[in-house]
C-alpha positions as a printed Julia matrix, in Angstrom:
155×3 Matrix{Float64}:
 -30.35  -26.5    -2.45
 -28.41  -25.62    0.72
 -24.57  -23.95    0.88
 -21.83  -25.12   -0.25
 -17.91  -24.14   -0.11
 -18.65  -22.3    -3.37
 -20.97  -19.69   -1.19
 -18.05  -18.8     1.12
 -15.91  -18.17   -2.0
 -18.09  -15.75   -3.09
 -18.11  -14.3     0.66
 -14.2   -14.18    0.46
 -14.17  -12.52   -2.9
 -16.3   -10.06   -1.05
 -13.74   -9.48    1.66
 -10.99   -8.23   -1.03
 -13.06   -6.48   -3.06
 -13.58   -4.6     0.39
  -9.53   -4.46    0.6
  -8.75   -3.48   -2.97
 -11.53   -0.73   -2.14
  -9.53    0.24    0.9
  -6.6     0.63   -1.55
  -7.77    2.35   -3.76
  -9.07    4.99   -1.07
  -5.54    5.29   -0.1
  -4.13    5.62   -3.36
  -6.7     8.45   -4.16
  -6.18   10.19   -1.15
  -3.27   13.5    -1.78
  -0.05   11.94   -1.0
   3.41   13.83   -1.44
   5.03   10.07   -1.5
   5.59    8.34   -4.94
   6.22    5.37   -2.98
   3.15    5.37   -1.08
   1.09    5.62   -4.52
   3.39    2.7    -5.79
   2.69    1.37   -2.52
  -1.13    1.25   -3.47
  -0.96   -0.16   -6.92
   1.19   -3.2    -5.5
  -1.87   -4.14   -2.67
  -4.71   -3.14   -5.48
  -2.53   -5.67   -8.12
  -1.78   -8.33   -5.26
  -6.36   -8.14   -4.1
  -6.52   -8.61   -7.93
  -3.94  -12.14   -7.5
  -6.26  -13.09   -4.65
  -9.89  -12.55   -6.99
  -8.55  -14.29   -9.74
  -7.03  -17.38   -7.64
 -10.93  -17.71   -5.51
 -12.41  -17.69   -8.78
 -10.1   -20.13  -10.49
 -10.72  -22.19   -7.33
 -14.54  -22.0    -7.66
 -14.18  -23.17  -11.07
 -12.13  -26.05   -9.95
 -14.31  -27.17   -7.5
 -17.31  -26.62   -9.71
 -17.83  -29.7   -10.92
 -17.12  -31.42   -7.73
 -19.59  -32.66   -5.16
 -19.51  -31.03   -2.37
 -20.58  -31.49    1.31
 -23.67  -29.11    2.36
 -23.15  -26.81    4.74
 -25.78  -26.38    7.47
 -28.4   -23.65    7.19
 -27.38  -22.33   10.95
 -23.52  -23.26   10.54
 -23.57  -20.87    7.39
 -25.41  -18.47    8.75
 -23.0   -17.7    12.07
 -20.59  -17.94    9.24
 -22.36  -14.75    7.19
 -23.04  -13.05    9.77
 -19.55  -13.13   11.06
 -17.95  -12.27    7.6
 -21.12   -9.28    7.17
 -20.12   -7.65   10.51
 -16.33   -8.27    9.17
 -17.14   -5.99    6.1
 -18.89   -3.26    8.06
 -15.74   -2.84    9.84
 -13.91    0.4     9.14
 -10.44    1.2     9.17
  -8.73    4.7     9.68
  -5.42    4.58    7.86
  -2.72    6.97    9.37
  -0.32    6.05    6.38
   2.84    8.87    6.6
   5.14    6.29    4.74
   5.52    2.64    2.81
   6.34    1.58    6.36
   2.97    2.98    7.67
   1.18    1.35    4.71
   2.69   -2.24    4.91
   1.69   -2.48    8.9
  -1.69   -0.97    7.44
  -2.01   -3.7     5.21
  -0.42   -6.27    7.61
  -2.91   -5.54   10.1
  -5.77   -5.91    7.59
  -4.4    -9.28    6.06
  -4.38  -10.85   10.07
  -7.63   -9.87   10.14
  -9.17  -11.26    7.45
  -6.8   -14.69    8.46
  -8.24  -13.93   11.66
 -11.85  -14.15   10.3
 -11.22  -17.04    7.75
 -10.11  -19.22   10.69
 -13.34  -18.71   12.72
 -14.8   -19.63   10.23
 -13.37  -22.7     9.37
 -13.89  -23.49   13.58
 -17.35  -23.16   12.97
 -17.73  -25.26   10.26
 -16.34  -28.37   12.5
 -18.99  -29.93   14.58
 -16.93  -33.26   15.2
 -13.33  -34.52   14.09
 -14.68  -35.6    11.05
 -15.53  -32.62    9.82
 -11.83  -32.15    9.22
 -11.72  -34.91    6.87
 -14.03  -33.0     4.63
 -13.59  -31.33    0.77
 -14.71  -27.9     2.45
 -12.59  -28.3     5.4
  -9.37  -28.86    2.86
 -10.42  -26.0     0.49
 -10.78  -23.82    3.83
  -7.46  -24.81    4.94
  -5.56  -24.07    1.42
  -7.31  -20.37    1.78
  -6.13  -19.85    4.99
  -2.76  -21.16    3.86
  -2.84  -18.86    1.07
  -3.45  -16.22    3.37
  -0.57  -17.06    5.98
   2.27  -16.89    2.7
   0.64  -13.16    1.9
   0.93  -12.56    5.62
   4.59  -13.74    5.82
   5.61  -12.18    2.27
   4.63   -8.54    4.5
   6.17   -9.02    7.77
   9.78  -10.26    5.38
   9.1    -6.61    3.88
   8.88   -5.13    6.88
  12.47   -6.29    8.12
């Protein structure tokens, strides 16, 4: 049995567990700011969104047949999402302002990551014709709206 789009699910469920974690570090953390702590149960409520729409999606593409994805393709791709998750932020959060380019920075990250990782799933152009290389894209989709629904708080 080799990998499978449903394996980098589980890596991306992963990745925001790792976030809400982040979250909830800041939200424990002594803060004077009611807004900050507000702040934190937004992002931990919003990672929660983002957990339950992977595994809805894993359930919808369950059942489906999927392409398999090579043993060294997938492995570059761990690897890459591992290092990702050893990766430590220091958070300098003063404010909500602080905390949203916090987050923001985080979220372009992980969009960051997510797109290398689509790149290396392509070998040749029809690769991008693929079931994995759709579900990919609607992920990294996903993430560019929660990107964009930041920077419009920001203004």
């Amino acid at each position: 049995m080799g990998y499978s789009i449903i394996d980098i699910i589980d890596k991306a469920i992963g990745i925001v567990i790792r976030r809400k974690s982040e979250y909830e570090k800041i939200e424990e953390e002594k803060h004077d700011s009611q807004a900050i702590r507000v702040m934190s149960a937004v992002l931990v409520k919003e990672a929660d969104r983002t957990i339950q729409y992977y595994k809805t999606l894993k359930e919808e593409v369950g059942s489906v047949e999927f392409e398999e994805i090579d043993f060294i393709v997938y492995d570059k791709m761990s690897f890459l999402i591992d290092q990702f998750n050893k990766k430590t932020y220091e958070h300098h959060i003063n404010n909500v302002k602080d905390y949203l380019k916090f987050s923001l920075d985080l979220e372009k990250d992980v969009y960051s990551l997510l797109v290398d990782v689509q790149g290396r799933f392509v070998k040749n152009t029809s690769d991008t014709h693929t079931k994995t290389y759709e579900i990919l894209s609607d992920i990294i989709d996903n993430k560019a709206n929660h990107i964009s629904t930041i920077e419009k708080t920001l203004k």
